[in-house]
Coordinates of C-alpha atoms in Angstrom, one line a residue:
M107 CA 95.9 72.2 -33.7
K108 CA 93.6 75.0 -32.8
T109 CA 93.3 78.1 -35.0
T110 CA 94.4 80.3 -32.1
T111 CA 97.6 78.3 -31.5
R112 CA 98.4 78.3 -35.3
F113 CA 98.0 82.1 -35.3
W114 CA 100.2 82.7 -32.3
L115 CA 102.9 80.4 -33.8
A116 CA 102.8 82.1 -37.2
L117 CA 102.9 85.6 -35.5
I118 CA 105.9 84.7 -33.3
L119 CA 107.8 83.2 -36.3
S120 CA 106.9 86.1 -38.6
L121 CA 107.8 88.8 -36.0
P122 CA 111.6 88.8 -36.7
M123 CA 111.0 89.3 -40.4
L124 CA 108.6 92.1 -39.7
I125 CA 111.1 93.8 -37.4
E126 CA 113.8 93.5 -40.1
M127 CA 111.4 95.0 -42.7
I128 CA 110.7 98.0 -40.4
L129 CA 114.3 98.6 -39.1
M130 CA 116.4 97.9 -42.3
P131 CA 115.5 101.1 -44.2
I132 CA 116.2 103.2 -41.1
T133 CA 119.1 101.5 -39.3
G134 CA 120.4 98.9 -41.9
W135 CA 119.8 96.1 -39.4
M136 CA 119.4 92.7 -40.9
L137 CA 118.2 89.4 -39.5
P138 CA 121.1 87.2 -38.3
G139 CA 121.6 84.5 -40.9
G140 CA 119.8 86.7 -43.5
E141 CA 117.7 84.8 -46.1
W142 CA 118.6 81.4 -44.6
T143 CA 117.0 82.4 -41.3
M144 CA 113.9 83.6 -43.2
L145 CA 113.8 80.2 -45.0
I146 CA 113.8 78.4 -41.7
L147 CA 111.1 80.6 -40.1
T148 CA 108.8 80.6 -43.1
T149 CA 109.2 76.8 -43.5
L150 CA 108.0 76.3 -40.0
V151 CA 105.0 78.7 -40.7
M152 CA 104.2 76.8 -43.9
F153 CA 104.5 73.3 -42.3
I154 CA 102.6 74.0 -39.1
S155 CA 100.3 77.0 -39.4
A156 CA 99.6 76.8 -43.2
K157 CA 99.2 73.0 -43.4
P158 CA 95.4 72.9 -42.9
F159 CA 94.9 75.3 -45.8
V160 CA 97.1 73.1 -48.1
V161 CA 95.3 69.9 -46.9
S162 CA 91.9 71.4 -47.5
A163 CA 92.9 72.8 -51.0
W164 CA 94.3 69.4 -52.0
A165 CA 91.2 67.5 -50.8
S166 CA 89.0 69.9 -52.9
F167 CA 91.4 69.5 -55.9
K168 CA 91.0 65.7 -55.8
K169 CA 87.2 66.2 -56.1
H170 CA 87.7 68.5 -59.1
H171 CA 86.6 71.4 -56.9
A172 CA 88.1 74.6 -55.6
N173 CA 87.4 76.3 -52.3
M174 CA 88.4 79.4 -50.3
D175 CA 91.5 77.7 -49.0
T176 CA 92.6 77.0 -52.6
L177 CA 93.5 80.6 -53.1
V178 CA 95.3 81.0 -49.8
A179 CA 97.3 77.7 -50.3
L180 CA 98.2 78.5 -53.9
G181 CA 99.2 82.1 -53.1
T182 CA 101.5 81.3 -50.2
L183 CA 103.0 78.2 -51.7
T184 CA 103.8 80.1 -54.9
A185 CA 105.6 82.8 -52.9
Y186 CA 107.4 80.2 -50.7
L187 CA 108.5 77.9 -53.5
Y188 CA 109.6 80.7 -55.7
S189 CA 111.7 82.2 -52.8
I190 CA 113.5 78.9 -52.4
Y191 CA 114.3 78.9 -56.1
A192 CA 115.4 82.6 -55.9
L193 CA 117.6 81.9 -52.8
F194 CA 119.6 79.2 -54.6
N195 CA 119.9 81.4 -57.8
H196 CA 120.9 84.6 -55.9
K197 CA 117.7 86.5 -56.8
P198 CA 115.5 88.6 -54.5
V199 CA 113.3 86.5 -52.2
F200 CA 109.9 87.3 -50.5
F201 CA 109.6 84.6 -47.8
E202 CA 108.1 87.2 -45.5
S203 CA 105.1 87.6 -47.9
A204 CA 104.1 83.9 -47.5
A205 CA 104.6 84.1 -43.7
F206 CA 102.7 87.4 -43.3
V207 CA 99.8 86.3 -45.5
I208 CA 99.3 83.1 -43.4
T209 CA 99.5 85.2 -40.2
F210 CA 96.9 87.8 -41.3
V211 CA 94.6 85.1 -42.7
L212 CA 94.8 83.3 -39.3
L213 CA 94.2 86.6 -37.5
G214 CA 91.0 87.0 -39.4
Q215 CA 89.9 83.5 -38.5
V216 CA 90.7 84.0 -34.8
L217 CA 88.7 87.3 -34.7
E218 CA 85.9 85.5 -36.6
V219 CA 85.8 82.6 -34.1
K220 CA 85.7 85.2 -31.3
M221 CA 82.8 87.1 -32.9
R222 CA 80.9 84.0 -33.8
S223 CA 81.2 82.9 -30.3
N224 CA 79.6 86.2 -29.2
A225 CA 77.0 85.8 -31.9
S226 CA 75.9 82.3 -30.7
D227 CA 75.8 83.5 -27.1
A228 CA 72.0 83.2 -27.0
I229 CA 72.2 79.4 -26.7
G230 CA 74.7 79.7 -23.7
K231 CA 72.4 82.2 -22.0
L232 CA 69.3 80.1 -22.5
A233 CA 71.0 76.9 -21.3
G234 CA 72.3 78.9 -18.2
L235 CA 68.8 79.7 -17.1
Q236 CA 68.3 76.1 -16.0
A237 CA 68.1 75.6 -12.2
K238 CA 70.8 73.3 -10.8
D239 CA 68.8 71.6 -8.0
A240 CA 65.3 71.3 -6.7
L241 CA 63.5 70.7 -3.3
V242 CA 61.9 67.4 -4.0
K243 CA 59.5 65.5 -1.7
R244 CA 61.0 62.1 -0.9
K245 CA 59.9 59.9 2.1
G246 CA 57.5 62.6 3.3
Q247 CA 60.2 65.4 3.4
F248 CA 61.4 68.0 0.9
S249 CA 65.1 67.4 0.2
N250 CA 67.5 69.3 -2.0
L251 CA 68.4 67.1 -5.0
P252 CA 70.4 67.7 -8.2
I253 CA 68.1 68.5 -11.1
A254 CA 69.1 65.3 -12.9
Q255 CA 67.4 63.2 -10.1
V256 CA 64.0 64.8 -10.6
V257 CA 61.5 62.5 -12.3
P258 CA 57.9 63.1 -13.7
G259 CA 55.4 62.9 -10.8
D260 CA 57.8 64.3 -8.2
L261 CA 56.3 67.0 -5.8
I262 CA 58.6 70.0 -5.8
Q263 CA 58.5 73.0 -3.5
V264 CA 59.6 76.4 -4.8
K265 CA 60.2 79.2 -2.3
P266 CA 60.0 83.0 -3.1
G267 CA 62.9 84.1 -5.3
Q268 CA 63.8 80.6 -6.4
K269 CA 63.8 79.3 -10.0
I270 CA 61.2 76.8 -10.9
P271 CA 63.4 73.7 -11.8
V272 CA 61.2 71.8 -14.3
D273 CA 57.8 72.0 -16.1
G274 CA 54.7 71.0 -14.1
I275 CA 51.3 71.8 -12.6
V276 CA 50.8 73.7 -9.4
V277 CA 49.3 71.5 -6.6
T278 CA 49.2 73.9 -3.7
G279 CA 50.0 77.6 -3.0
T280 CA 49.5 80.8 -4.9
S281 CA 52.2 83.1 -6.2
S282 CA 53.3 85.3 -9.1
V283 CA 56.0 84.0 -11.5
D284 CA 58.4 86.0 -13.7
E285 CA 58.2 84.2 -17.1
S286 CA 60.1 86.9 -19.0
M287 CA 63.1 84.8 -19.7
I288 CA 61.0 82.3 -21.6
T289 CA 58.1 84.3 -23.0
G290 CA 59.6 87.9 -23.1
E291 CA 56.5 89.0 -21.1
S292 CA 57.6 91.6 -18.6
L293 CA 54.7 91.4 -16.2
P294 CA 54.6 88.6 -13.6
V295 CA 51.9 85.9 -14.2
S296 CA 49.7 84.8 -11.3
K297 CA 49.8 81.1 -10.4
K298 CA 47.3 79.0 -8.5
P299 CA 46.5 75.2 -8.2
G300 CA 45.9 73.8 -11.6
D301 CA 48.1 76.3 -13.5
K302 CA 51.1 75.3 -15.5
V303 CA 54.6 76.4 -14.5
V304 CA 57.6 76.4 -16.8
G305 CA 61.2 75.5 -15.7
A306 CA 63.7 78.3 -15.4
T307 CA 61.1 80.9 -14.6
I308 CA 61.3 82.7 -11.2
N309 CA 58.8 82.4 -8.4
Q310 CA 58.3 85.8 -6.8
A311 CA 55.8 86.2 -3.9
G312 CA 54.5 83.0 -2.4
T313 CA 55.6 79.3 -1.9
L314 CA 54.4 76.9 -4.5
V315 CA 54.3 73.1 -4.6
F316 CA 53.9 71.6 -8.0
K317 CA 53.9 68.2 -9.6
A318 CA 56.8 67.7 -12.2
Q319 CA 55.5 66.8 -15.6
K320 CA 58.4 67.3 -18.0
V321 CA 62.0 66.9 -17.1
G322 CA 65.4 66.9 -18.9
S323 CA 65.2 67.3 -22.7
D324 CA 61.3 67.4 -22.5
T325 CA 61.1 70.7 -20.8
V326 CA 60.1 73.9 -22.7
L327 CA 63.6 75.4 -22.0
A328 CA 65.4 72.3 -23.4
Q329 CA 63.2 72.3 -26.5
I330 CA 63.8 76.1 -27.1
V331 CA 67.6 75.5 -26.8
A332 CA 67.3 72.6 -29.3
I333 CA 65.3 74.7 -31.8
V334 CA 67.7 77.6 -31.6
K335 CA 70.7 75.4 -32.0
K336 CA 69.2 73.6 -35.0
A337 CA 68.2 77.0 -36.6
Q338 CA 71.7 78.5 -36.1
N339 CA 73.3 75.5 -37.9
S340 CA 70.8 75.5 -40.8
H341 CA 71.3 77.1 -44.2
A342 CA 69.2 79.7 -45.9
P343 CA 68.5 79.1 -49.7
I344 CA 70.5 82.2 -50.5
Q345 CA 73.6 80.3 -49.1
N346 CA 73.3 78.0 -52.2
L347 CA 73.7 81.0 -54.4
T348 CA 76.9 81.9 -52.5
D349 CA 78.2 78.4 -52.9
Q350 CA 77.5 78.5 -56.7
V351 CA 79.3 81.9 -56.9
V352 CA 82.4 80.5 -55.1
D353 CA 82.5 77.5 -57.5
I354 CA 82.8 79.9 -60.4
F355 CA 84.7 82.7 -58.6
V356 CA 87.8 80.6 -57.5
P357 CA 88.7 79.2 -61.0
A358 CA 88.1 82.7 -62.5
V359 CA 90.5 84.2 -59.9
L360 CA 93.1 81.6 -60.8
M361 CA 92.9 82.6 -64.4
I362 CA 93.2 86.3 -63.5
A363 CA 96.3 85.5 -61.4
I364 CA 97.9 83.6 -64.3
L365 CA 97.0 86.5 -66.7
T366 CA 98.4 89.0 -64.3
F367 CA 101.7 87.1 -64.2
L368 CA 101.9 86.8 -68.0
V369 CA 101.1 90.5 -68.6
W370 CA 103.7 91.7 -66.1
Y371 CA 106.4 89.2 -67.1
V372 CA 105.9 88.8 -70.9
L373 CA 104.1 92.0 -72.1
I374 CA 105.5 94.6 -69.7
G375 CA 108.9 92.8 -69.3
K376 CA 109.2 93.0 -65.5
G377 CA 111.3 90.4 -63.6
I378 CA 109.7 87.1 -62.6
G379 CA 109.8 88.1 -58.9
T380 CA 107.7 91.3 -59.5
A381 CA 105.2 89.4 -61.8
L382 CA 104.8 86.7 -59.2
E383 CA 104.2 89.2 -56.4
F384 CA 101.3 90.8 -58.4
A385 CA 99.9 87.3 -59.1
V386 CA 100.1 86.2 -55.5
S387 CA 98.4 89.5 -54.4
V388 CA 95.5 88.6 -56.7
L389 CA 95.2 85.1 -55.2
V390 CA 95.2 86.4 -51.6
I391 CA 92.9 89.4 -51.9
A392 CA 90.3 87.4 -53.9
C393 CA 89.9 84.7 -51.1
P394 CA 86.1 84.8 -50.6
C395 CA 86.2 84.1 -46.9
A396 CA 83.8 87.0 -46.2
L397 CA 81.4 85.6 -48.7
G398 CA 81.2 82.4 -46.8
L399 CA 80.5 84.2 -43.5
A400 CA 77.8 86.5 -44.8
T401 CA 74.8 84.2 -44.4
P402 CA 75.6 81.9 -41.4
T403 CA 76.7 84.7 -39.1
A404 CA 73.6 86.8 -39.8
L405 CA 71.4 83.7 -39.4
M406 CA 73.0 82.9 -36.1
V407 CA 72.5 86.4 -34.7
G408 CA 69.0 86.7 -36.1
T409 CA 67.7 83.5 -34.6
G410 CA 69.5 84.2 -31.3
L411 CA 67.8 87.6 -31.1
G412 CA 64.4 86.0 -31.8
A413 CA 64.9 83.4 -29.1
K414 CA 65.5 86.2 -26.5
K415 CA 62.1 87.7 -27.5
G416 CA 60.2 84.4 -27.4
I417 CA 60.2 84.0 -31.3
L418 CA 61.7 80.7 -32.3
I419 CA 62.7 80.4 -36.0
K420 CA 63.4 76.8 -36.8
N421 CA 65.6 77.2 -39.9
G422 CA 67.0 79.6 -42.5
T423 CA 64.6 78.5 -45.2
V424 CA 61.6 79.8 -43.2
L425 CA 63.4 83.0 -42.5
E426 CA 64.0 83.7 -46.2
A427 CA 60.5 82.7 -47.2
A428 CA 59.0 85.1 -44.5
N429 CA 60.7 87.9 -46.3
D430 CA 58.7 87.5 -49.5
L431 CA 55.1 87.0 -48.3
N432 CA 51.9 88.3 -50.1
T433 CA 49.2 87.0 -47.8
I434 CA 48.9 86.1 -44.1
V435 CA 46.1 83.7 -43.1
L436 CA 45.0 83.5 -39.5
D437 CA 43.0 80.9 -37.6
K438 CA 40.2 82.5 -35.6
T439 CA 39.8 80.7 -32.2
G440 CA 42.9 81.0 -30.0
T441 CA 44.7 83.1 -32.6
I442 CA 42.6 86.2 -33.3
T443 CA 40.2 85.6 -30.4
A444 CA 41.2 84.8 -26.8
G445 CA 40.4 81.2 -27.3
K446 CA 38.5 81.1 -24.0
P447 CA 34.9 81.2 -25.1
Q448 CA 31.9 81.2 -22.7
V449 CA 28.4 79.9 -22.9
T450 CA 26.1 82.9 -23.1
D451 CA 22.7 81.3 -24.0
I452 CA 21.1 77.9 -23.2
I453 CA 17.9 77.2 -25.2
G454 CA 15.7 74.2 -24.2
K455 CA 15.5 72.4 -20.9
R456 CA 18.5 74.0 -19.2
E457 CA 19.7 71.1 -17.0
Q458 CA 19.1 68.4 -19.6
V459 CA 20.8 70.4 -22.4
L460 CA 23.8 71.1 -20.3
Q461 CA 24.1 67.6 -18.9
V462 CA 24.0 65.9 -22.4
A463 CA 26.4 68.5 -23.9
A464 CA 28.9 68.5 -21.0
S465 CA 28.9 64.7 -20.6
L466 CA 30.0 64.3 -24.3
E467 CA 32.3 67.3 -24.3
S468 CA 34.1 66.0 -21.2
L469 CA 35.8 63.5 -23.6
S470 CA 36.7 66.2 -26.2
E471 CA 39.7 68.4 -26.6
H472 CA 37.9 71.1 -28.7
P473 CA 38.3 74.7 -27.3
L474 CA 34.5 75.0 -27.1
A475 CA 34.3 71.9 -24.9
Q476 CA 35.9 73.8 -22.1
A477 CA 33.3 76.5 -22.3
I478 CA 30.5 74.0 -22.0
L479 CA 32.1 72.1 -19.1
Q480 CA 32.7 75.4 -17.3
A481 CA 29.0 76.3 -17.6
A482 CA 28.0 72.8 -16.4
R483 CA 30.3 73.1 -13.3
K484 CA 28.9 76.6 -12.6
E485 CA 25.4 75.2 -12.5
Q486 CA 26.5 72.1 -10.6
V487 CA 25.2 69.7 -13.3
V488 CA 26.1 66.0 -12.7
L489 CA 27.7 64.4 -15.7
T490 CA 26.5 61.0 -16.9
K491 CA 28.6 58.1 -18.4
V492 CA 29.2 58.2 -22.2
T493 CA 29.9 55.1 -24.2
A494 CA 30.8 54.7 -27.9
F495 CA 32.2 58.2 -28.0
K496 CA 33.4 59.4 -31.3
A497 CA 34.6 62.8 -32.6
L498 CA 33.0 63.9 -35.9
E499 CA 35.9 65.8 -37.5
G500 CA 34.9 69.5 -37.9
K501 CA 31.3 68.8 -37.0
G502 CA 31.0 67.8 -33.3
V503 CA 31.0 64.7 -31.1
T504 CA 28.7 61.8 -30.5
G505 CA 28.2 58.9 -28.1
K506 CA 25.6 56.9 -26.2
I507 CA 24.1 58.2 -22.9
N508 CA 21.8 55.7 -21.1
G509 CA 21.6 53.7 -24.3
Q510 CA 20.4 56.7 -26.5
I511 CA 22.5 58.3 -29.2
A512 CA 23.6 61.8 -28.1
L513 CA 25.2 64.4 -30.3
V514 CA 26.6 67.9 -29.9
G515 CA 27.7 69.8 -32.9
S516 CA 27.6 72.7 -35.3
P517 CA 24.5 73.3 -37.4
I518 CA 26.1 71.6 -40.4
I519 CA 25.0 68.3 -38.9
T520 CA 21.5 69.0 -40.0
D521 CA 21.8 66.3 -42.6
T522 CA 21.3 63.8 -39.8
V523 CA 18.8 65.7 -37.6
K524 CA 16.0 68.2 -38.3
I525 CA 15.9 71.5 -36.4
P526 CA 12.4 72.6 -35.3
A527 CA 11.3 75.9 -36.9
K528 CA 11.2 77.8 -33.6
L529 CA 14.8 76.6 -32.7
Q530 CA 15.9 77.5 -36.2
E531 CA 14.7 81.1 -35.7
Q532 CA 16.5 81.3 -32.4
L533 CA 19.6 79.8 -33.9
T534 CA 19.7 82.5 -36.7
T535 CA 19.2 85.3 -34.1
L536 CA 22.1 84.1 -32.0
Q537 CA 24.4 83.7 -35.0
E538 CA 23.5 87.3 -36.1
E539 CA 24.8 88.3 -32.6
A540 CA 28.2 86.8 -33.6
K541 CA 27.7 83.8 -31.3
T542 CA 28.8 80.3 -32.2
V543 CA 25.8 78.0 -31.8
V544 CA 25.9 74.2 -31.2
L545 CA 23.0 71.8 -31.4
V546 CA 22.4 69.4 -28.6
C547 CA 20.6 66.2 -29.8
L548 CA 19.3 63.1 -28.0
A549 CA 17.7 60.1 -29.7
N550 CA 17.9 61.9 -33.1
E551 CA 16.0 64.9 -31.9
V552 CA 17.3 68.4 -31.2
I553 CA 16.7 69.1 -27.5
G554 CA 18.3 72.5 -27.3
L555 CA 20.9 75.0 -28.4
L556 CA 24.0 76.4 -26.7
A557 CA 25.4 79.8 -27.8
I558 CA 29.1 80.4 -27.2
Q559 CA 31.0 83.6 -27.7
D560 CA 34.7 84.3 -27.9
I561 CA 36.1 87.9 -28.1
P562 CA 39.1 89.1 -30.0
K563 CA 42.4 89.4 -28.1
R564 CA 43.4 92.8 -26.8
N565 CA 46.2 93.3 -29.4
S566 CA 44.5 91.6 -32.4
Q567 CA 43.3 94.8 -34.1
Q568 CA 46.6 96.5 -33.6
A569 CA 48.6 93.5 -34.9
I570 CA 46.4 93.1 -38.0
A571 CA 46.7 96.9 -38.8
Q572 CA 50.5 96.5 -38.6
L573 CA 50.4 93.4 -40.9
K574 CA 48.4 95.4 -43.4
Q575 CA 50.9 98.3 -43.2
H576 CA 53.6 95.8 -44.3
G577 CA 51.6 95.3 -47.5
L578 CA 50.1 91.9 -46.5
K579 CA 46.6 90.8 -47.4
T580 CA 45.0 89.4 -44.2
V581 CA 42.6 86.4 -44.4
M582 CA 40.7 84.7 -41.6
L583 CA 40.4 80.9 -42.1
T584 CA 37.9 79.3 -39.7
G585 CA 35.6 76.3 -39.3
D586 CA 33.1 78.7 -37.6
N587 CA 30.0 79.9 -39.4
K588 CA 30.1 82.9 -41.8
Q589 CA 28.1 85.3 -39.5
V590 CA 30.4 84.9 -36.5
A591 CA 33.5 85.0 -38.7
H592 CA 32.5 88.2 -40.5
V593 CA 31.6 90.0 -37.2
I594 CA 34.9 89.1 -35.7
A595 CA 36.7 90.0 -38.9
Q596 CA 35.0 93.4 -39.0
Q597 CA 36.0 94.1 -35.4
V598 CA 39.7 93.5 -36.0
G599 CA 40.0 94.7 -39.7
I600 CA 40.5 91.4 -41.6
D601 CA 40.4 91.8 -45.4
E602 CA 38.9 88.5 -46.4
V603 CA 37.0 85.7 -44.6
I604 CA 37.0 82.0 -45.5
A605 CA 34.5 80.4 -43.1
G606 CA 32.8 77.0 -42.5
V607 CA 36.0 75.2 -43.5
L608 CA 36.6 71.7 -42.2
P609 CA 40.0 70.9 -40.7
T610 CA 40.8 68.7 -43.7
E611 CA 39.9 71.6 -46.1
K612 CA 42.2 74.2 -44.5
A613 CA 45.4 73.0 -46.3
A614 CA 43.5 73.0 -49.6
A615 CA 42.4 76.6 -48.9
I616 CA 46.0 77.6 -48.2
K617 CA 47.1 75.9 -51.5
K618 CA 44.5 77.9 -53.4
L619 CA 45.7 81.2 -51.9
Q620 CA 49.3 80.2 -52.9
N621 CA 48.3 80.6 -56.6
S622 CA 48.5 84.4 -55.9
G623 CA 51.9 84.4 -54.1
K624 CA 53.6 83.2 -50.9
V625 CA 51.3 82.6 -47.9
A626 CA 51.9 82.5 -44.1
F627 CA 49.5 80.7 -41.8
V628 CA 49.1 81.5 -38.1
G629 CA 47.4 78.8 -36.0
D630 CA 47.5 77.0 -32.7
G631 CA 45.3 73.8 -32.8
I632 CA 45.8 70.2 -33.8
N633 CA 43.4 70.9 -36.7
D634 CA 45.8 73.7 -37.9
A635 CA 48.8 71.3 -38.4
P636 CA 48.1 70.5 -42.1
A637 CA 47.6 74.2 -43.0
L638 CA 50.8 75.1 -41.0
T639 CA 52.7 72.5 -43.1
Q640 CA 51.2 73.6 -46.4
A641 CA 51.9 77.3 -46.0
D642 CA 55.2 78.8 -47.1
V643 CA 55.6 80.0 -43.6
G644 CA 53.8 78.2 -40.7
I645 CA 53.6 80.3 -37.5
A646 CA 52.5 78.3 -34.4
M647 CA 51.2 80.2 -31.4
G648 CA 53.0 78.9 -28.3
S649 CA 49.9 78.3 -26.3
G650 CA 48.8 75.8 -28.9
T651 CA 49.2 72.1 -29.1
D652 CA 52.5 70.2 -29.5
V653 CA 51.3 69.0 -32.9
A654 CA 50.8 72.6 -34.1
I655 CA 54.2 73.7 -32.7
D656 CA 55.9 70.8 -34.5
A657 CA 54.3 71.7 -37.8
G658 CA 55.2 75.4 -37.5
G659 CA 58.4 76.9 -39.0
I660 CA 58.2 79.8 -36.5
V661 CA 57.0 79.2 -33.0
L662 CA 55.8 82.1 -30.8
V663 CA 56.3 81.3 -27.1
K664 CA 53.8 84.0 -26.1
N665 CA 50.2 83.9 -27.2
D666 CA 50.4 87.4 -28.6
L667 CA 49.5 88.2 -32.2
L668 CA 51.9 91.2 -32.1
D669 CA 54.7 88.7 -32.0
V670 CA 53.7 87.6 -35.6
V671 CA 54.5 91.2 -36.6
R672 CA 57.8 91.1 -34.7
A673 CA 58.7 87.7 -36.2
L674 CA 58.1 89.0 -39.8
K675 CA 60.1 92.2 -38.9
L676 CA 63.0 90.0 -37.6
S677 CA 63.0 87.9 -40.7
H678 CA 63.0 91.0 -42.9
K679 CA 65.9 92.6 -41.0
T680 CA 68.0 89.4 -40.9
F681 CA 67.5 88.7 -44.6
N682 CA 68.4 92.3 -45.4
R683 CA 71.6 92.0 -43.3
I684 CA 72.5 88.8 -45.3
K685 CA 72.2 90.8 -48.5
L686 CA 74.2 93.7 -47.0
N687 CA 76.9 91.3 -45.9
L688 CA 77.1 89.7 -49.4
F689 CA 77.4 93.2 -50.9
W690 CA 80.3 94.1 -48.7
A691 CA 82.0 90.8 -49.3
F692 CA 81.7 91.2 -53.1
I693 CA 82.9 94.8 -53.0
Y694 CA 86.1 93.9 -51.2
N695 CA 86.9 91.3 -53.9
I696 CA 85.7 93.4 -56.9
L697 CA 87.6 96.5 -55.8
G698 CA 90.7 94.6 -54.5
I699 CA 91.4 92.4 -57.5
P700 CA 92.2 95.2 -60.1
I701 CA 94.5 97.0 -57.5
A702 CA 96.2 93.7 -56.6
A703 CA 96.8 92.9 -60.3
G704 CA 98.6 96.2 -60.6
L705 CA 96.1 98.0 -62.8
F706 CA 96.7 101.2 -61.0
A707 CA 100.5 100.7 -60.5
G708 CA 101.1 103.7 -62.8
C709 CA 99.4 105.9 -60.1
G710 CA 101.5 104.3 -57.4
L711 CA 98.5 102.4 -56.1
I712 CA 99.7 98.8 -55.5
L713 CA 98.7 96.0 -53.1
S714 CA 101.5 93.8 -51.8
P715 CA 100.7 90.2 -50.8
E716 CA 101.0 91.2 -47.1
L717 CA 98.6 94.1 -47.4
A718 CA 96.2 91.9 -49.4
G719 CA 96.3 89.3 -46.6
L720 CA 95.5 92.1 -44.0
A721 CA 92.7 93.5 -46.2
M722 CA 91.2 90.0 -46.5
A723 CA 91.3 89.5 -42.8
F724 CA 89.5 92.8 -42.2
S725 CA 86.9 92.0 -44.9
S726 CA 85.9 88.8 -42.9
L727 CA 85.9 90.8 -39.7
S728 CA 83.7 93.6 -41.1
V729 CA 81.1 91.0 -42.2
V730 CA 81.1 89.4 -38.8
I731 CA 80.8 92.8 -37.1
S732 CA 77.9 93.7 -39.4
S733 CA 76.1 90.5 -38.3
V734 CA 76.8 91.1 -34.6
L735 CA 75.2 94.6 -35.0
L736 CA 72.0 92.9 -36.1
G737 CA 71.7 91.8 -32.5
K738 CA 71.3 95.5 -31.5
V739 CA 68.3 96.2 -33.7
K740 CA 64.8 96.7 -32.1
I741 CA 61.9 94.6 -33.3

């Protein structure tokens, strides 16, 4: 039976007893059937609405364990069973206490379900962005088909104002697309043939025709929804502390309740009914429901808020670790710099150098390869066939061109080739200008140099300044040479540079930095995956490779370094909200137990079981509201 149904049933059955409680002191009106009617009404409440609490408590008892339901079940059963005994022995009964406590506890749970539903609204909103149908080209004509019938390779037409149904690449047409619902970027992005489009974004000005690449669960939107859903159901390590506290707390409360009964009954000499009432109040007010809600609700709201801003936090462990960082390490190319380098200098026979380099790099996925290919296209260089192609990890690429061994790579390959003195001088000059230089070799001879330059992103300097304001040491970790790395680091304000590092050495460099505290690593390439995994917090830039995104604990949909700052701010605020929630949950219990035990009864301050149940319901509600308010903070 649903919690809401159980609550309404308990409320309807408790209402006659509540009316009698209010009217009797004023008018003397009593419930028809008196205590026997109360027995029937409360029995129905206990057998229908309270049954899940008893079942849960019994299941825990059989495992030699006690949970939050143990206190509710013991408190209400004690009140109910004692009232039956009292009824047959002509003593005062308090059936209404058992019925009211169950009603108030269920009221708290109903409100909690409602608020949790609001808190997890981010997933519903994200899933709702998906287009329902698409104009797909079938048999030479565009037909409106349900989105489920779209397959990779379909040509899809999108008119102005329509949602782009799935992920793909523009084939014809130009337009601007509003990608804010996926990336958080407010300005529309221009699209032309060859550009990627993402499902659920909105086409604005022109008509586009694009080829579908990813459909169904493979689309960016579907993957974002999956990540958010997984994160919202995950646990933060601090939750383990809560669980341990509950394990100790529940038996301790049971002992306090027994002690309360004995003090009032044996030492003070009050009747068994009064002593039981104080003991039941202790059991009810101490129910640590709010404690159990403190972490998951804040986690749910925090990850949902991040998803709206294009910051995907994969689980609670990452969120907690991000709150305790000492150092943040950043990859250079594509992370600090724009990742769109350009060839600035060609040394040697221009056409030959470009032809050899571009032919080899046409088979490579390295970011510098695109710069070389772009230069070759610009100068209309015809590429030649490459055989026996091989990537030299962190050094370059090699292969055979017209039967001769060709090689393009960084100067660290000089153990296999010798650089002529004149070229060495030019190489040094170019590196001093903060340019990345690659050697182009043919038949074991260096035939020329290519100088490539990448510039820092517009927001890099601002983002690094803000990271330093948060007390983080900033480190650049790059495979590039020291001169280039230091010039870029100086431009953006990086504290320390670790340059000339091979991809396989990046994880080791992170491990070494971890000796001084927790480390976050920000990267975007395949070669960054080991470092992203090794770091305490791996932050993958969204424009990076799928491998990097899989390895990262936090994924930034936009390629903006300021989102790293926002992600850390969000982690900090969410974790602080968890701690605030835990404080409020404990305060309710710590302050409530002495009052419920009758410690201040001499001053007239007492807490009946009914009020204890109501206070407990509001303690759960206050924690959930506190978490929901987290969704209103600015990051």
